XYZ file of C-alpha atoms in Angstrom:
476
model
C 11.754 33.067 -27.044
C 14.035 32.373 -23.931
C 16.333 34.957 -23.335
C 19.214 34.729 -21.143
C 17.510 38.413 -19.432
C 14.432 35.835 -18.769
C 16.041 32.909 -17.387
C 18.260 35.276 -15.339
C 14.466 36.774 -14.057
C 12.439 33.600 -13.660
C 15.725 32.048 -11.346
C 15.635 35.163 -9.152
C 12.282 34.721 -8.338
C 12.155 31.144 -7.749
C 15.233 31.496 -5.719
C 13.477 34.129 -3.863
C 11.406 31.256 -3.072
C 14.253 28.842 -2.061
C 15.237 32.031 0.296
C 11.866 31.484 2.190
C 12.629 28.214 2.787
C 11.776 25.870 -0.531
C 13.981 24.088 -2.057
C 15.975 24.845 -5.222
C 13.908 25.467 -8.078
C 15.843 26.269 -11.314
C 17.899 23.589 -12.718
C 20.321 23.226 -16.058
C 17.510 21.300 -18.206
C 14.223 22.904 -19.396
C 11.926 23.697 -22.143
C 10.183 26.366 -23.350
C 6.118 25.648 -23.674
C 3.309 27.656 -24.552
C -0.383 27.544 -23.232
C -3.215 28.609 -25.676
C -6.775 28.383 -25.618
C -8.100 26.241 -28.648
C -11.848 27.921 -28.902
C -13.586 24.305 -27.636
C -16.561 25.052 -25.329
C -15.786 24.773 -21.792
C -16.351 22.726 -19.216
C -18.327 23.357 -15.872
C -17.054 22.567 -12.486
C -19.704 22.747 -9.803
C -19.351 24.728 -6.845
C -19.459 21.602 -4.816
C -17.105 20.034 -7.121
C -14.717 18.572 -3.969
C -15.158 16.475 -1.701
C -14.149 14.253 1.263
C -15.011 9.963 1.200
C -15.569 8.479 4.493
C -16.435 4.794 5.958
C -19.859 4.919 7.971
C -17.620 4.163 10.995
C -16.496 7.305 10.519
C -20.037 8.993 11.320
C -21.279 6.941 14.341
C -18.148 7.973 16.068
C -18.560 10.636 18.466
C -16.280 13.769 18.623
C -14.490 13.341 14.752
C -17.016 15.110 12.699
C -18.092 17.011 14.948
C -18.276 20.766 15.715
C -16.393 20.686 18.516
C -13.690 19.440 16.604
C -12.317 22.666 15.532
C -8.879 21.422 13.452
C -11.110 19.357 11.298
C -13.856 22.126 10.958
C -10.711 24.369 9.588
C -9.274 22.054 6.998
C -12.813 21.205 5.465
C -13.865 24.603 5.259
C -10.619 25.591 4.374
C -10.972 23.950 1.433
C -14.213 26.023 0.035
C -17.823 27.040 1.188
C -19.191 24.197 -0.791
C -18.242 20.899 -1.188
C -19.583 17.113 -0.337
C -19.216 14.667 2.271
C -19.545 11.019 1.072
C -20.568 8.739 3.817
C -20.940 5.017 3.048
C -18.443 2.508 1.754
C -17.627 -1.060 2.751
C -18.788 -0.399 6.386
C -21.891 0.503 5.292
C -22.772 -3.153 4.526
C -22.661 -4.067 7.991
C -23.643 -1.045 9.418
C -27.628 -0.558 10.907
C -29.304 2.757 11.994
C -30.605 2.158 15.947
C -31.805 5.810 17.041
C -31.397 4.578 21.030
C -29.040 2.331 20.016
C -25.382 1.934 21.433
C -22.440 3.644 19.166
C -20.277 0.902 17.613
C -17.714 1.796 15.200
C -16.124 -1.694 13.885
C -15.404 -2.660 10.586
C -18.101 -5.205 10.293
C -20.329 -4.467 13.223
C -21.394 -0.202 13.091
C -24.342 1.360 14.892
C -25.632 4.934 14.182
C -27.616 6.693 16.226
C -29.522 9.896 16.917
C -26.757 11.355 19.168
C -24.302 10.424 15.857
C -26.518 11.732 12.825
C -27.488 15.064 14.823
C -23.851 15.374 15.685
C -22.969 14.838 11.782
C -26.658 17.190 10.977
C -24.740 20.017 12.868
C -21.270 19.590 11.649
C -22.247 19.731 7.953
C -24.231 23.446 8.837
C -21.131 24.624 10.357
C -18.957 23.671 7.320
C -21.770 24.684 4.820
C -21.124 20.818 2.943
C -24.033 18.323 1.653
C -23.842 15.016 2.338
C -24.270 11.548 0.182
C -25.672 9.179 2.789
C -25.402 5.342 1.599
C -27.855 2.607 3.616
C -27.439 -0.415 4.147
C -28.289 -2.171 0.370
C -26.138 -5.419 0.977
C -27.743 -6.596 4.553
C -30.758 -4.674 5.869
C -34.234 -4.813 4.604
C -36.856 -2.180 3.117
C -38.140 -1.336 6.364
C -34.797 -0.350 8.113
C -33.849 1.456 5.186
C -37.332 3.552 4.714
C -36.709 4.804 8.790
C -33.392 5.463 8.005
C -34.158 7.665 5.132
C -36.714 9.563 7.033
C -34.423 10.687 9.952
C -31.421 11.494 8.111
C -33.621 13.852 5.818
C -35.232 15.049 9.251
C -31.721 15.653 10.604
C -29.861 16.692 7.509
C -32.218 18.749 5.683
C -30.917 20.640 2.999
C -27.622 19.270 3.501
C -28.118 16.251 2.227
C -27.474 15.589 -1.380
C -28.935 12.100 -2.097
C -29.078 9.016 -0.851
C -26.765 5.768 -2.042
C -28.458 2.141 -1.969
C -25.704 -0.180 -1.156
C -21.949 0.466 -2.292
C -19.834 -1.507 -4.998
C -23.381 -3.533 -5.792
C -21.951 -5.260 -8.477
C -19.566 -7.345 -6.897
C -22.243 -8.314 -3.786
C -22.085 -11.948 -5.616
C -18.207 -11.614 -5.056
C -15.739 -12.583 -1.570
C -15.464 -15.354 0.562
C -19.507 -14.522 2.319
C -20.793 -12.883 -0.696
C -24.059 -10.536 -0.196
C -26.171 -12.386 -2.536
C -26.217 -15.593 -4.380
C -24.629 -15.764 -8.139
C -25.068 -14.626 -10.689
C -25.803 -11.334 -9.644
C -26.221 -9.479 -12.876
C -27.185 -5.709 -13.431
C -31.162 -7.102 -14.280
C -30.949 -8.411 -10.493
C -29.941 -5.390 -9.022
C -31.949 -2.731 -11.419
C -35.193 -5.021 -10.187
C -34.058 -4.753 -6.214
C -33.111 -0.848 -6.676
C -36.328 0.091 -8.017
C -38.468 -1.705 -4.937
C -36.013 -0.503 -2.552
C -36.130 3.405 -5.072
C -40.339 3.296 -4.953
C -40.897 2.382 -1.045
C -38.261 5.398 0.032
C -39.587 7.829 -2.022
C -42.867 7.312 -0.877
C -41.892 7.617 2.494
C -39.444 10.536 1.903
C -40.470 12.380 -0.702
C -38.831 14.525 -2.910
C -35.085 12.683 -1.980
C -32.848 12.337 -4.450
C -30.309 9.172 -5.014
C -27.025 8.213 -6.458
C -26.458 5.215 -7.985
C -25.449 3.068 -8.731
C -22.132 3.287 -6.925
C -20.180 0.448 -9.026
C -16.632 -0.182 -7.915
C -15.463 0.040 -11.216
C -18.099 -1.138 -13.782
C -18.972 1.652 -16.457
C -21.430 -0.578 -17.712
C -23.378 -0.892 -15.089
C -23.063 3.169 -14.750
C -24.482 3.324 -18.516
C -27.121 1.180 -17.998
C -28.510 2.987 -15.340
C -28.587 6.189 -17.323
C -30.385 4.769 -20.032
C -32.805 3.133 -17.774
C -33.642 5.940 -15.482
C -37.393 6.995 -15.324
C -36.230 10.069 -12.907
C -35.320 7.260 -10.751
C -31.644 8.681 -10.125
C -30.207 11.953 -10.121
C -26.658 11.263 -10.170
C -24.486 8.496 -11.841
C -21.899 7.439 -9.029
C -18.666 4.866 -9.378
C -15.242 4.562 -8.146
C -12.052 4.524 -9.135
C -8.350 3.799 -7.308
C -4.935 4.045 -9.236
C -4.123 -0.184 -8.311
C -4.209 -1.978 -4.650
C -1.906 -1.329 -2.239
C 0.137 -4.599 -2.492
C 1.373 -3.266 -6.145
C 1.160 0.378 -5.880
C 4.282 2.348 -7.204
C 5.216 5.637 -7.358
C 5.900 5.713 -10.860
C 2.225 4.876 -11.052
C 1.425 8.522 -9.306
C 3.729 10.180 -11.775
C 2.362 8.627 -14.929
C -1.091 8.492 -16.513
C -3.484 6.101 -16.202
C -4.633 4.648 -19.801
C -7.575 3.186 -18.208
C -8.622 6.233 -16.719
C -8.407 8.508 -19.855
C -11.072 5.788 -21.066
C -13.393 5.442 -18.553
C -13.685 9.401 -18.365
C -14.970 9.549 -21.696
C -17.223 7.053 -21.793
C -18.556 8.297 -18.112
C -18.969 11.772 -19.777
C -21.102 10.622 -22.939
C -22.916 8.880 -20.724
C -23.601 11.757 -18.357
C -24.226 13.789 -21.848
C -26.496 11.760 -23.591
C -28.669 11.508 -20.255
C -28.369 14.625 -18.892
C -27.803 13.093 -15.315
C -24.782 14.995 -13.490
C -22.015 12.061 -12.803
C -19.457 11.698 -9.439
C -16.642 10.206 -8.818
C -17.734 9.251 -5.121
C -15.117 7.035 -3.872
C -11.782 7.255 -4.728
C -7.763 7.617 -3.988
C -4.143 6.295 -4.719
C -4.206 2.808 -4.361
C -7.087 1.026 -2.645
C -6.311 -0.925 0.493
C -5.615 2.118 2.395
C -2.941 3.515 0.123
C 0.591 2.574 -0.530
C 2.998 4.030 2.913
C 6.098 5.802 1.402
C 3.756 6.316 -2.255
C 0.587 7.584 -1.313
C 1.369 9.748 1.403
C 4.147 11.305 -0.052
C 4.651 14.205 -2.306
C 4.077 12.410 -5.239
C 0.526 11.327 -3.725
C 0.204 15.596 -3.554
C 0.628 16.290 -7.207
C -1.530 13.288 -8.132
C -4.404 14.271 -6.119
C -4.090 17.839 -8.113
C -3.755 16.566 -11.192
C -6.700 13.907 -10.873
C -8.863 16.329 -9.806
C -8.675 18.712 -12.457
C -8.664 15.884 -15.178
C -11.910 14.892 -13.589
C -12.724 18.491 -14.162
C -12.003 18.724 -17.568
C -13.765 15.554 -17.976
C -16.943 16.540 -17.226
C -17.303 15.200 -13.401
C -19.419 16.824 -11.213
C -17.372 15.986 -8.247
C -14.824 14.037 -6.273
C -14.847 12.622 -2.904
C -11.245 11.700 -2.052
C -11.120 9.315 0.535
C -9.811 9.996 4.460
C -9.835 8.450 7.492
C -10.139 5.292 9.206
C -10.548 2.149 6.479
C -13.059 -0.582 6.062
C -9.795 -2.461 7.837
C -9.819 -0.512 10.400
C -6.891 1.562 10.116
C -6.251 5.080 9.358
C -5.389 5.238 5.631
C -1.707 5.909 4.609
C -3.464 8.117 1.119
C -5.726 10.488 4.202
C -5.877 13.795 3.032
C -6.653 14.409 7.034
C -5.106 12.365 9.067
C -5.349 10.958 12.623
C -3.393 10.118 15.298
C -6.283 8.422 17.327
C -6.058 10.816 20.138
C -7.858 13.076 18.364
C -5.664 15.301 16.830
C -6.057 15.533 12.942
C -3.678 17.459 10.750
C -3.505 17.883 6.905
C -1.174 14.795 5.433
C 0.245 15.361 2.236
C -2.761 14.922 -0.195
C -4.548 17.731 1.325
C -1.568 20.045 -0.012
C -3.343 18.847 -3.734
C -6.752 19.504 -2.705
C -6.046 22.730 -1.132
C -4.623 23.571 -4.364
C -7.727 23.005 -6.493
C -9.549 24.723 -3.828
C -7.190 27.803 -4.455
C -7.636 27.312 -8.451
C -11.207 26.655 -8.526
C -12.278 29.806 -6.371
C -14.337 31.822 -8.389
C -13.616 29.681 -11.419
C -16.579 27.342 -12.445
C -15.244 26.642 -15.832
C -12.331 25.195 -17.513
C -11.439 26.178 -21.011
C -9.745 23.393 -23.370
C -6.318 24.296 -24.545
C -3.470 23.740 -26.854
C 0.029 22.706 -25.499
C 3.030 20.667 -27.135
C 4.516 19.269 -24.123
C 7.538 17.980 -25.762
C 7.376 15.071 -24.043
C 7.724 16.470 -20.595
C 5.670 14.409 -17.911
C 3.594 17.566 -17.027
C -0.549 18.411 -17.289
C -1.345 22.060 -17.897
C -5.234 23.407 -16.979
C -6.960 26.789 -17.493
C -10.009 27.745 -15.354
C -11.969 31.019 -15.251
C -15.366 32.292 -16.162
C -17.644 33.664 -18.839
C -15.243 32.011 -21.475
C -12.126 34.214 -20.366
C -9.430 32.599 -18.234
C -8.731 33.645 -14.773
C -6.279 30.425 -13.513
C -3.944 27.966 -14.661
C -2.500 24.826 -12.849
C 0.491 23.558 -14.419
C 1.834 20.074 -12.761
C 5.531 19.082 -13.717
C 5.856 15.266 -12.418
C 8.873 15.267 -14.769
C 12.070 13.974 -12.997
C 14.403 15.732 -14.832
C 13.007 18.243 -16.561
C 11.940 22.008 -15.863
C 9.589 24.057 -17.681
C 9.343 27.750 -18.719
C 5.595 28.293 -19.379
C 4.289 31.331 -21.408
C 0.546 31.977 -21.030
C 0.796 35.646 -22.604
C -1.439 34.156 -25.333
C -4.512 33.525 -22.440
C -4.436 37.627 -22.027
C -4.704 37.188 -18.237
C -2.290 39.842 -17.749
C -0.430 40.511 -14.658
C -0.479 37.079 -12.483
C 0.134 36.325 -8.831
C 1.522 32.623 -8.460
C 1.226 29.796 -5.393
C 3.815 27.271 -5.700
C 3.211 23.910 -4.451
C 6.747 22.236 -2.758
C 8.298 19.905 -1.280
C 11.900 19.249 -0.417
C 12.119 15.475 -2.553
C 9.086 13.246 -4.206
C 9.484 10.861 -1.451
C 8.780 13.262 1.529
C 5.630 13.362 3.667
C 6.547 16.385 5.657
C 7.878 19.872 4.676
C 5.244 19.992 1.789
C 4.185 23.644 1.347
C 1.734 25.778 -0.576
C 2.318 29.234 -1.440
C 5.618 29.013 1.052
C 2.879 28.444 3.907
C 2.334 24.924 5.984
C -0.974 24.139 6.948
C -0.519 25.245 10.697
C -1.581 22.169 13.665
C -4.757 23.885 13.891
C -5.851 23.123 10.266
C -5.187 26.958 8.652
C -3.644 27.868 6.121
C -2.716 31.377 4.354
C -0.184 31.795 1.335
C 3.560 33.772 2.491
C 4.536 33.427 -1.139
C 3.337 34.942 -3.605
C 5.096 35.892 -7.152
C 4.044 38.334 -9.055
C 4.360 37.956 -12.529
C 4.047 40.463 -14.836
C 5.330 39.357 -18.391
C 3.827 35.977 -18.170
C 6.728 33.716 -18.264
C 7.477 31.600 -15.422
C 9.292 28.955 -14.432
C 8.010 25.538 -13.511
C 10.393 23.204 -11.515
C 10.481 19.245 -12.165
C 8.377 17.927 -9.509
C 6.162 20.814 -8.534
C 3.155 22.608 -9.109
C 2.048 25.919 -9.600
C -1.380 28.257 -9.719
C -0.665 31.178 -11.075
C -4.269 33.713 -10.811
C -4.710 36.663 -12.392
C -4.163 39.349 -9.913
C -7.843 40.839 -10.430
C -8.989 36.799 -9.493
C -6.800 36.662 -5.843
C -7.213 32.846 -4.376
C -9.580 32.738 -1.093
C -7.813 31.963 1.701
């Protein structure tokens, strides 16, 4: 029950944040909401859940994904000690490997050299992450794919999580210049896949494969899982909330019904087959995102909630697209921005990933909850380990309602609160997490960390908060 004393206390807490540079955090309209565990089985969160996705051209260029790019190294390491970089995208369909060739990083003419590959391998070892690597299944041939796979496996070693054959393969018979003659159905694809898989596996024993890497087809993922004869170790597909031309802020503030249905199916497919699944290419709006929407604080909150929703539905990981896209420009939705002059900085969506990293540090489970949101546009997630809560994340995307949250029944005791805030939903500047921005060198550390002893916390409209048990501090 919200008493006047509790209201004044929470007002003082959030106003303290405002004094340190945050906007006003409490408004006249609020609702009191309680979170409880519902006793259902917990969902595992793999240590390498978090990830970034790149067009293949980003790997070709020297200097970007390089140990010498200290800002980039810091930005990725800040997201956690483990993760996955997926390199592929549409540009993979126009890429070839030439060990001693001339590097090219063009949207329809990319050349990866041995130097490109060695730079990428050193980068992976520096950040401690692994990679999913796409070979040119669209226009390449088996012999070239074998040579490339051998080189990739030799250079990346244990950092190679899996090879992908192709990108958005169900669309190969579509477009102005299709890669396959229509109709290109699943059976035809599967026959090709078996041939390529067998040849590459014979040349590179033990290499793992991720497939089918569809643009959106869950049917193909389902059939791939059912047909698998140990020839796919990771099921993959893509998701975008919409396309650039029609993207709106309302789409980022409200759930996508078709996504929920897809997640239910993907989780069932994975459970029945025993093969993990990963959303290996994803972001707000395809085509580089919608300017003024994807690159704003609304995109920040969407990114955080989306990653938690995937984890809640048994996804083994997600690769958030970033950098130069298949059209040749730096995507508006990029978590890591690029000024074209070698300077990389944190974009607004990066803060959503940063908040997820803080929430999931030392938490390898999502614990199902019961919650009545009373019609407020908010979501809540409880993370922990061994069935015990260690962290609560609340994302309040309601435009008019603040929330007074009660977590006493979770039995977490005293908690720290790291808030995700911005001056307004449509800004792409002034975003902070824990009262602090990511600095120009790619570093971040919390500046403002509230301590809450009685299990009651205010979550203002259009903001998020990460609550962690005092005994389980977020990594910084």
